[in-house]
Coordinates of C-alpha atoms and ligand atoms in Angstrom, one line a residue:
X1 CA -172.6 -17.0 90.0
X2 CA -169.8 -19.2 89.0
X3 CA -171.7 -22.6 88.7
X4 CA -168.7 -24.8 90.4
X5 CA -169.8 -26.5 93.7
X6 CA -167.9 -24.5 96.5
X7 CA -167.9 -25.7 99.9
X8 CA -170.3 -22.8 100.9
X9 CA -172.6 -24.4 98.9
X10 CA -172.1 -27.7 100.7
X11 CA -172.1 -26.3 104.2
X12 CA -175.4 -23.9 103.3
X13 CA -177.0 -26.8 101.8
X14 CA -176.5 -28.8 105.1
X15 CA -174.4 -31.5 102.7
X16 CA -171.7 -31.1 104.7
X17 CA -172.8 -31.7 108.5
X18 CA -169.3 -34.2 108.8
X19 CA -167.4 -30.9 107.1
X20 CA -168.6 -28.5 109.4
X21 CA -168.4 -31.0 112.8
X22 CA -164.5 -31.2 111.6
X23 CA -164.9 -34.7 110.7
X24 CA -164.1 -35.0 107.0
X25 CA -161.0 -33.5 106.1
X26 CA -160.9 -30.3 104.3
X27 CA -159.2 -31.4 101.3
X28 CA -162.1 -33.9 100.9
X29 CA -164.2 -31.6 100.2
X30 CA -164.2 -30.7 96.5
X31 CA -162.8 -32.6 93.4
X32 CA -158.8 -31.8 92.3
X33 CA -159.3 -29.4 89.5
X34 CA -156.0 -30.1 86.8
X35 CA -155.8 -26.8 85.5
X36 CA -156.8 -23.5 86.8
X37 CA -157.4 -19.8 85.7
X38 CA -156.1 -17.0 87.8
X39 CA -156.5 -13.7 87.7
X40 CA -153.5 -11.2 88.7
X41 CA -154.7 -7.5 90.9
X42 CA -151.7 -5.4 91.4
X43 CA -148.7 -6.1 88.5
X44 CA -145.9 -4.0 89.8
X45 CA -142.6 -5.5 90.4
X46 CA -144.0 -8.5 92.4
X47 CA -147.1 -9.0 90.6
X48 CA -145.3 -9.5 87.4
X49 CA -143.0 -11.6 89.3
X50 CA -145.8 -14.4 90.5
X51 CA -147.1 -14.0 87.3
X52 CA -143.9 -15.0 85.4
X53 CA -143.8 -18.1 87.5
X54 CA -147.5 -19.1 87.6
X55 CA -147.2 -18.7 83.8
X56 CA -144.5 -21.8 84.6
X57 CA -146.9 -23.9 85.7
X58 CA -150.3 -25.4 84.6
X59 CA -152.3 -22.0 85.0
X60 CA -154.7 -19.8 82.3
X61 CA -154.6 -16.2 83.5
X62 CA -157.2 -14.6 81.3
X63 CA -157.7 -11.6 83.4
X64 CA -154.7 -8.7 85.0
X65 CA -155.7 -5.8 86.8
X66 CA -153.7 -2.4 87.8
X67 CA -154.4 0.9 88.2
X68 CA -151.4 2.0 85.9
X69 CA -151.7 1.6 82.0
X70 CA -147.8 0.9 81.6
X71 CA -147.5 -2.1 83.9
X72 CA -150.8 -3.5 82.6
X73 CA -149.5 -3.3 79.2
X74 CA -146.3 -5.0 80.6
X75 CA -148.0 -7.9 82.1
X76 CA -150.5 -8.4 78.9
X77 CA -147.5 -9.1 76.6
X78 CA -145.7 -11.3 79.6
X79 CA -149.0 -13.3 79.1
X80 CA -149.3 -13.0 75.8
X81 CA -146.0 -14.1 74.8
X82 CA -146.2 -17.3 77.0
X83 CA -150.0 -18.4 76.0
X84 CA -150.1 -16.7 72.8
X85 CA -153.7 -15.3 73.7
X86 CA -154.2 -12.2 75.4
X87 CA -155.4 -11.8 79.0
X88 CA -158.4 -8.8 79.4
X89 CA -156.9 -5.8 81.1
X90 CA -158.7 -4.0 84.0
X91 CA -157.0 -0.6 84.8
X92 CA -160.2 2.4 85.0
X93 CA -158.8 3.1 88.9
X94 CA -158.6 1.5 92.0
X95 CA -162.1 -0.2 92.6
X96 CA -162.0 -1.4 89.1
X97 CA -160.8 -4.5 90.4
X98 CA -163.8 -5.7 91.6
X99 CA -165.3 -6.0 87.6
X100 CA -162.4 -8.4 87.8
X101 CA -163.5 -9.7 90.8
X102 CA -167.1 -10.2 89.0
X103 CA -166.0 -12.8 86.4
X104 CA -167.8 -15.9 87.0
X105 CA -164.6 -18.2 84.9
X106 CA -161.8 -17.1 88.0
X107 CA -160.7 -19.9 90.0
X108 CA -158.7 -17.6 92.2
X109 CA -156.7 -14.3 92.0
X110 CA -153.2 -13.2 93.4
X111 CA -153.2 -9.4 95.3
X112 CA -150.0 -8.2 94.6
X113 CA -151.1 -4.6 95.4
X114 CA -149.7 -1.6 97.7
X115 CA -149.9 -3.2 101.2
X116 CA -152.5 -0.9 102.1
X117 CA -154.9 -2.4 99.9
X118 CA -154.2 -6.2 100.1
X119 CA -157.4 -6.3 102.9
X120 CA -160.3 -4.9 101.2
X121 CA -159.2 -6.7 97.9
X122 CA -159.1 -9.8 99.4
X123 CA -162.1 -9.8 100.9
X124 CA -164.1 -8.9 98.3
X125 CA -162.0 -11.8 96.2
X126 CA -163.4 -14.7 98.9
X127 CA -167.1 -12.4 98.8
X128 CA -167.1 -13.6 94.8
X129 CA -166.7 -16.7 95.3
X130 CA -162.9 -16.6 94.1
X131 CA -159.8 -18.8 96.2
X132 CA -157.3 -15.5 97.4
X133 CA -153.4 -15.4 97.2
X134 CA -152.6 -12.3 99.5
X135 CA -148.5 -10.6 99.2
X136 CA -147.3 -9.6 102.8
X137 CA -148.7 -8.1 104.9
X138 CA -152.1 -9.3 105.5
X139 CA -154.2 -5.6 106.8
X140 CA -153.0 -2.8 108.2
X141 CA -156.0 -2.3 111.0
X142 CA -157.4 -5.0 113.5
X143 CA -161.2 -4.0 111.3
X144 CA -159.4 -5.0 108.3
X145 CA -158.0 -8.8 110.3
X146 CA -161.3 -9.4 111.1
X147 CA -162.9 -9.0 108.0
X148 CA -160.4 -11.1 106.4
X149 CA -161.2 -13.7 109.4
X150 CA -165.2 -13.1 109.0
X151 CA -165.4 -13.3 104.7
X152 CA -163.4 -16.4 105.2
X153 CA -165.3 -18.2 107.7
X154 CA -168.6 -17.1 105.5
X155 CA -167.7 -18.1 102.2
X156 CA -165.3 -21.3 103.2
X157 CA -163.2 -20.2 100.7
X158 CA -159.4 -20.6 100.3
X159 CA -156.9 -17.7 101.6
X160 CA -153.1 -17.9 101.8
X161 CA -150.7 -15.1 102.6
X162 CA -147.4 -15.3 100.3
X163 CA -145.5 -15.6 102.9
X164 CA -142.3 -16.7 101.0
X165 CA -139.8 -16.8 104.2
X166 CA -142.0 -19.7 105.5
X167 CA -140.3 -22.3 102.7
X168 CA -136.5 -21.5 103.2
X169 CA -134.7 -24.4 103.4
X170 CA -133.0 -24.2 106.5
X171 CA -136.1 -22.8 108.5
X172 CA -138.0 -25.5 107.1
X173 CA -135.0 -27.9 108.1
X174 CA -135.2 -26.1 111.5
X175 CA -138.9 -26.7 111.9
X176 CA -138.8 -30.0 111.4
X177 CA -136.0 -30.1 114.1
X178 CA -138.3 -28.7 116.6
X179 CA -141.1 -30.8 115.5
X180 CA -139.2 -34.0 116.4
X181 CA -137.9 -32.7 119.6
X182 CA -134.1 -32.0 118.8
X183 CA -134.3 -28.3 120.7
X184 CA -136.4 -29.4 123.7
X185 CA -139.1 -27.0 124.3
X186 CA -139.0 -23.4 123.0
X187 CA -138.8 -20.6 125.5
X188 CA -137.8 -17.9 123.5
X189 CA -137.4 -16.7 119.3
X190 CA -135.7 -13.8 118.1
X191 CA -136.2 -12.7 114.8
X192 CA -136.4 -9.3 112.1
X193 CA -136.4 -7.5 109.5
X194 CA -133.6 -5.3 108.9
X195 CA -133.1 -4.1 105.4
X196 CA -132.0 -0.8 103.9
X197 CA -135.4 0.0 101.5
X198 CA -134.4 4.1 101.7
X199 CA -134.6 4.3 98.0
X200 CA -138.0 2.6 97.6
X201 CA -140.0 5.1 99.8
X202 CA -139.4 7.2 96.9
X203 CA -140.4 7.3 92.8
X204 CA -138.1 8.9 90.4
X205 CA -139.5 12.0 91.0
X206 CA -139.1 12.2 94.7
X207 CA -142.8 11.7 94.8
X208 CA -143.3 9.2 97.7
X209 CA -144.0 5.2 97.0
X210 CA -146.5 3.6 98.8
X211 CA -144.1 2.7 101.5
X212 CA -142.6 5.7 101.5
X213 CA -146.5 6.9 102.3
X214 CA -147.2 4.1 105.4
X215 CA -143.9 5.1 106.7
X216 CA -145.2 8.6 106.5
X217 CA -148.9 7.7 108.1
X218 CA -147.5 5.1 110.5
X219 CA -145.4 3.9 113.7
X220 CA -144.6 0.8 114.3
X221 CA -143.6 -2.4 113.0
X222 CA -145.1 -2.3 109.4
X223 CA -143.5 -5.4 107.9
X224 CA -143.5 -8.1 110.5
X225 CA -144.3 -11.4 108.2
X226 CA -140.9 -12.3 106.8
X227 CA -139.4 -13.0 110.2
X228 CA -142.6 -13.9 112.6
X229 CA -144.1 -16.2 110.3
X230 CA -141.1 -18.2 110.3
X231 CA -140.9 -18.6 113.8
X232 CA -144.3 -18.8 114.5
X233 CA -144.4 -21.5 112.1
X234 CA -141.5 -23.2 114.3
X235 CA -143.4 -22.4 117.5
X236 CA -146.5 -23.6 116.6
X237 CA -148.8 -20.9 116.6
X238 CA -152.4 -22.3 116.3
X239 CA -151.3 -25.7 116.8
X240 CA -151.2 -25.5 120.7
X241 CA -149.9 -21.9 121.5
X242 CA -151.1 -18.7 119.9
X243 CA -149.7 -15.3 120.4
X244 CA -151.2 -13.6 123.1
X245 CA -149.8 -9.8 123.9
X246 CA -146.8 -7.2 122.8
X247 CA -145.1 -4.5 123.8
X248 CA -143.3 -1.6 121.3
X249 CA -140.7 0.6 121.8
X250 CA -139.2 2.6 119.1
X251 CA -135.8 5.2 118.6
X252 CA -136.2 8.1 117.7
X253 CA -137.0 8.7 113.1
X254 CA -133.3 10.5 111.5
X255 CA -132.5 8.0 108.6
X256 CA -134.8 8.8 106.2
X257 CA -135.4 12.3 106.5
X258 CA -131.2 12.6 106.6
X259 CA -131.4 10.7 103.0
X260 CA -133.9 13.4 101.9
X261 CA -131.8 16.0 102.6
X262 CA -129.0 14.0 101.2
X263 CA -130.7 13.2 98.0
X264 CA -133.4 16.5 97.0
X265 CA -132.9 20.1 97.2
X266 CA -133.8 22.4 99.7
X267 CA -136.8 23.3 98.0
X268 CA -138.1 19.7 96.8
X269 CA -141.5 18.8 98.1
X270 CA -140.0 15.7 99.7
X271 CA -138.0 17.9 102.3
X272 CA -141.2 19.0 103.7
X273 CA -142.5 15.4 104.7
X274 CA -142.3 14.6 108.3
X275 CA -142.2 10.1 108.7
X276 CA -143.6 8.7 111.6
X277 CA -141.6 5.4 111.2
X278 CA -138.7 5.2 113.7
X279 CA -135.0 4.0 112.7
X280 CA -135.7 0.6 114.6
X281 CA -138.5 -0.1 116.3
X282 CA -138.6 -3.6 118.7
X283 CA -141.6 -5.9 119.8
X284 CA -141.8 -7.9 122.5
X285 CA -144.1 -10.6 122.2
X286 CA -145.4 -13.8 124.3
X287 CA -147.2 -16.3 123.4
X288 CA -149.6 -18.3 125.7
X289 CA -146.8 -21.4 126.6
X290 CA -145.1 -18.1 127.5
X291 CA -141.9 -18.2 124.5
X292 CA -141.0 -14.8 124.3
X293 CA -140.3 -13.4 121.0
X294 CA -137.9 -10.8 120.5
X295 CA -138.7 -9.1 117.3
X296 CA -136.7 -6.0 115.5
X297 CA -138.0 -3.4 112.7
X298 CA -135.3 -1.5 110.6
X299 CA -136.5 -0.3 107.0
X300 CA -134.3 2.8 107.0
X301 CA -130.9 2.7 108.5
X302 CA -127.7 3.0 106.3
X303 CA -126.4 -0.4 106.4
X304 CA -125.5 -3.1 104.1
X305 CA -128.7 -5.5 102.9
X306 CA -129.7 -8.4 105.2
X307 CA -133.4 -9.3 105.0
X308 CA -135.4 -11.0 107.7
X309 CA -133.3 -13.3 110.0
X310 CA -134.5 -16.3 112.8
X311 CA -132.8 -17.1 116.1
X312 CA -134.7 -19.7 118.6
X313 CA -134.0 -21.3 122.1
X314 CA -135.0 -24.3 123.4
X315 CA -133.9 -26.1 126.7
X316 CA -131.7 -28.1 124.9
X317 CA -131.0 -26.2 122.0
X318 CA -130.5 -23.3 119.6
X319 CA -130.4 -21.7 115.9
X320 CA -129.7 -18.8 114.9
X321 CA -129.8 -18.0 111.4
X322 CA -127.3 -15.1 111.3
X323 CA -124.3 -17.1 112.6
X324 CA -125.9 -19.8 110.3
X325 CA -125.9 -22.3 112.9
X326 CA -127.4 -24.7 115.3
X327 CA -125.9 -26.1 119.0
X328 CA -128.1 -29.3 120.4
X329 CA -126.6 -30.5 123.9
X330 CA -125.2 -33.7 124.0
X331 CA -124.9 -34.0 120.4
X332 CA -122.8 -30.8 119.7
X333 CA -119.6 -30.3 121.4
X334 CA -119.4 -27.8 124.1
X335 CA -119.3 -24.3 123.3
X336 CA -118.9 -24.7 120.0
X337 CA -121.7 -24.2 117.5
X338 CA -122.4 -26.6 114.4
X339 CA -122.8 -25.0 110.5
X340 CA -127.0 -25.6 110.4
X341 CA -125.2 -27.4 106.7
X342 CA -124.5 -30.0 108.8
X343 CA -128.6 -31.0 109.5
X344 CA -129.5 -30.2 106.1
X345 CA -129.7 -34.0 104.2
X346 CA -131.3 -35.4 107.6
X347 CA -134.1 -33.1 108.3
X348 CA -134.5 -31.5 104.7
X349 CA -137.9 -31.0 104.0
X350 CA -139.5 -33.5 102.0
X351 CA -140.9 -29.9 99.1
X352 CA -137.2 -29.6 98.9
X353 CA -136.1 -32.9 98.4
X354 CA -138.2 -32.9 95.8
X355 CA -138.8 -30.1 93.9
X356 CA -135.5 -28.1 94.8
X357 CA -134.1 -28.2 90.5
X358 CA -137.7 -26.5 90.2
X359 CA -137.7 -23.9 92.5
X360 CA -133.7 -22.7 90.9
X361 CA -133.8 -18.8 90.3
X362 CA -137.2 -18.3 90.8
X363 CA -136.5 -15.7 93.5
X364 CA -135.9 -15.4 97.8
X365 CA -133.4 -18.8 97.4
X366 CA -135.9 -20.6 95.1
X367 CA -138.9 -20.3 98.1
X368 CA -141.0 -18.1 95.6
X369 CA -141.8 -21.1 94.0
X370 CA -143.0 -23.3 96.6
X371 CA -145.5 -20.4 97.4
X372 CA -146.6 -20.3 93.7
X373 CA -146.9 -24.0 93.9
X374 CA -148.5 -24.6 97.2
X375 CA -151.3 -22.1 96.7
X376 CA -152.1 -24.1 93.3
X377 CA -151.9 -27.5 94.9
X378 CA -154.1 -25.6 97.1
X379 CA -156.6 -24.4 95.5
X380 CA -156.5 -27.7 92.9
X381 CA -157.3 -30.2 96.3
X382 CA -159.5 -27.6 98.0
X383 CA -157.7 -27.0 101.2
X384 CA -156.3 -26.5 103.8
X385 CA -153.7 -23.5 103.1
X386 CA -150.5 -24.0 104.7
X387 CA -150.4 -20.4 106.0
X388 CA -154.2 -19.5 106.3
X389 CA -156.0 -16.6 107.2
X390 CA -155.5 -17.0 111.0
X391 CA -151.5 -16.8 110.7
X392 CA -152.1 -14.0 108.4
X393 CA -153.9 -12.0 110.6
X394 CA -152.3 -13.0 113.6
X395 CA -148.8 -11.8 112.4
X396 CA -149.9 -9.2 110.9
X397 CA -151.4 -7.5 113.9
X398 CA -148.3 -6.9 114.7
X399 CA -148.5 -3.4 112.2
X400 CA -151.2 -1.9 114.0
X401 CA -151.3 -3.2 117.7
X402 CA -147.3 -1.9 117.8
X403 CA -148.1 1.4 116.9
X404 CA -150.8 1.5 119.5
X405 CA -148.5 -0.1 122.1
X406 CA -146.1 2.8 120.8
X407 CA -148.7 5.3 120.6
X408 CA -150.0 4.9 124.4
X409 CA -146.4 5.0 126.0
X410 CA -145.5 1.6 125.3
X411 CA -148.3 0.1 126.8
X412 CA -148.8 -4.0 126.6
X413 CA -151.9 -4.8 124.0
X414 CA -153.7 -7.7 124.0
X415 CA -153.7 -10.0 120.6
X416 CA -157.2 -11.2 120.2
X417 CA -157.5 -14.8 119.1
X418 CA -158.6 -14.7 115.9
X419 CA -159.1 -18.4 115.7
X420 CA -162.0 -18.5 118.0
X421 CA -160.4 -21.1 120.1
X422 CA -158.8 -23.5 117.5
X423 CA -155.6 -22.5 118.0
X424 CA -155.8 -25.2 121.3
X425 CA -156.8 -28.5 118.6
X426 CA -152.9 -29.0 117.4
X427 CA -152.9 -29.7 113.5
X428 CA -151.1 -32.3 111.7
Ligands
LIG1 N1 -143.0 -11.6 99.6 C1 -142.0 -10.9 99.2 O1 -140.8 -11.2 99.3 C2 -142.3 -9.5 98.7 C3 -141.3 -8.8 98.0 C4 -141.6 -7.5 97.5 C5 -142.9 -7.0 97.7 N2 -143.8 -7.8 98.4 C6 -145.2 -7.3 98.5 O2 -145.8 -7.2 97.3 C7 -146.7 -6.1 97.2 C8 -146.3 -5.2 96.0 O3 -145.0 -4.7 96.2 P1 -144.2 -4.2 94.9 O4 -142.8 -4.0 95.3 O5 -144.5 -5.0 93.7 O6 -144.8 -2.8 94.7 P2 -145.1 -2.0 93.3 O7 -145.4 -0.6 93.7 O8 -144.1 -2.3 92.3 O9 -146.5 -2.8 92.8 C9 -147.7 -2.5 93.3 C10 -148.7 -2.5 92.1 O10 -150.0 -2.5 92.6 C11 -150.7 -1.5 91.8 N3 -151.9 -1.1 92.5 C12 -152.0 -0.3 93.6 N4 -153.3 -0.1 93.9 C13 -154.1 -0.9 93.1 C14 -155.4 -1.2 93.0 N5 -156.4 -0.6 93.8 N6 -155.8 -2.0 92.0 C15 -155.0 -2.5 91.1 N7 -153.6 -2.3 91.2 C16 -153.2 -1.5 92.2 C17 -149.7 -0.4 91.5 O11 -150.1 0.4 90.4 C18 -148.5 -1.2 91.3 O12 -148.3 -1.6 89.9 C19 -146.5 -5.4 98.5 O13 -147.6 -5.7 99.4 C20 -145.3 -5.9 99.1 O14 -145.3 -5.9 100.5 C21 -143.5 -9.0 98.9

């Protein structure tokens, strides 16, 4: 047992009766540690990504873990090269992880995995006593948002979702905006992911990916963080609203199985898969103020590369990213929208203001860097995370309660509250 005080300790030892009744702040509750050790599960292409820029900032990683040899060996000399010491390597299959997970000198540890694993990884990171960094998406079941939900309630320990979108400038910009008023209140958010990923459902031998294998085994909206956590951020889910029921409806699945066709021969294994993943697949959602959020899924249509976008409406105003521009009555002329450029120096957020030469290149407009350095700061002042296990869970949902929604005739489906209530306290 790793022999730093955690706040489980505190709260089992009844130390902390002011930290459990809410009354001491979070942060409070452990001593800033300067510099931390981290340990990296999962070292693909985003893995080894975070790991470049932790290895940036005042981190030890002394332990990597991946199922496959050649991007452990990849990582190990990243590490190497930067620290001059070599990290220990953990790569004998796909619970071996949790031997990881077992060392007592791990501060916390990034999951970087295939989506599909990011859940049971996690919780057994926060079930050894270890602060969690989760990649997008959060769990693919509701069991699996519950258990993150339970193991972190239990063990008190830190869990973020990488949700990178969350620190763009201008959403940040646009947050703040909302936050002070400038849109009046928000009745409805539109927002998705629309992004050609045909070519990553598939290795080099036409052997599917991982996401070629959940668009294979799933309907629904399967990567719904990117553009709901933004807005949900701007909304103010779990600070006074919370998202409370959906609806799916999905066209019909042609796009990928016409690239297959296009791209293996008529006997390639790959012709005989059958994808349950539709060409676009919408979600209506409403929250309990009653904002509607309009939300769109498109992984697989021929189309140029977009990423997520972020439209909102208030009663006096509106944004919307893809015209990259915001209209506020009485301070915008009529009918004509204002470049969002124009907000920027007033309401810039104060990480940007900042740290913006530090997050330069580092990936997603520089916001890859903020997520890197928030979960550190973190972890270093001991809470609270700025997208925490109940956002995670809550927008991730999404995945499976569309596909039910879309599985029953598009029936609506309740969102549990995962909070337990708190979503009614608003934060500061
Ligand atoms: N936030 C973002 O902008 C962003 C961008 C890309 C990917 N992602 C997320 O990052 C994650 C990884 O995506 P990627 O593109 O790097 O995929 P990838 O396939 O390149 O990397 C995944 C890695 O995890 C390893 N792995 C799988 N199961 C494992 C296990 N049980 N134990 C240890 N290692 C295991 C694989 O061998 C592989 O090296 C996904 O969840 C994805 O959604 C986020």
């Amino acid at each position: 047992m790793n022999q730093r005080i955690h706040r489980r300790d505190l709260l089992r030892a009844g130390a902390a009766a002011g930290l459990a009744a809410g009354l001491v702040p979070l942060a409070l509750a452990r001593p800033r540690k300067p510099s931390l050790r981290l340990g990296i599960i999962g070292v693909g292409n985003r893995g080894t990504h975070l790991l470049r820029l932790a290895l940036n900032m005042d981190v030890e990683i002394p332990a990597l873990c991946d199922i496959r040899e050649d991007h452990l060996q990849r990582a190990m000399e990243i590490v190497k090269k930067a620290r001059g010491s070599a990290a220990e390597g953990y790569a004998r299959g796909p619970h071996d992880y949790r031997r990881l997970l077992e060392r007592e000198d791990l501060d916390a540890v990034i999951c970087a995995t295939d989506m599909q694993e990011h859940a049971a990884i996690c919780i057994a990171a926060m079930r050894t006593d270890k602060d969690v960094l989760s990649e997008v998406a959060a769990a693919m079941t509701l069991k699996e948002c519950w258990g993150l939900v339970h193991a972190q309630e239990e063990t008190g320990r830190i869990y973020m979702l990488a949700e990178n979108c969350c620190y763009w400038p201008h959403l940040l910009m646009v947050r703040k905006m909302v936050e002070e008023g400038l849109f009046g209140d928000i009745t409805y958010a539109q927002c998705g992911y629309v992004h050609d990923c045909r070519a990553l459902a598939f290795d080099q031998e036409g052997k599917l990916t991982w996401r070629g294998r959940m668009a294979r085994d799933f309907a629904g909206n399967l990567y719904p963080t990117h553009d709901l956590g933004p807005v949900a951020k701007c909304l103010g889910i779990h600070r006074g609203d919370r998202l409370v029921s959906l609806t799916a409806m999905q066209s019909r699945s042609d796009s990928i199985e016409n690239y297959v066709r296009q791209h293996f021969a008529k006997d390639h294994p790959a012709r005989q898969v059958r994808f349950q993943l539709a060409d676009s697949t919408n979600v209506l959602i409403r929250t309990a103020k009653g904002v509607l959020i309009d939300q769109r899924f498109d992984m697989y249509s021929a189309r140029p590369a977009e990423g997520p976008y972020h439209a909102i409406q208030g009663v006096r105003g509106s944004y919307d990213s893809r015209l990259k521009s915001i209209w506020i009555e009485g301070r915008s002329a009529a009918n004509a929208w204002d470049p969002q450029d124009k907000f920027a120096k007033q309401f810039e957020h104060p990480l940007w203001t900042n740290l913006a030469e530090k997050a330069k290149g580092s990936g997603h407009g520089g916001a890859d860097f903020f997520v890197i350095y928030d979960f550190l700061e973190t972890v270093r002042n001991g809470g609270p995370a700025p997208v925490d296990v109940y956002d995670a869970v809550a927008w991730s949902s999404i995945i499976p309660l569309s596909g039910k929604s879309i599985a029953e005739g598009n029936t609506a489906q309740a969102i549990p509250d995962f909070t337990g209530g708190k979503w009614k306290q608003p934060k500061s």
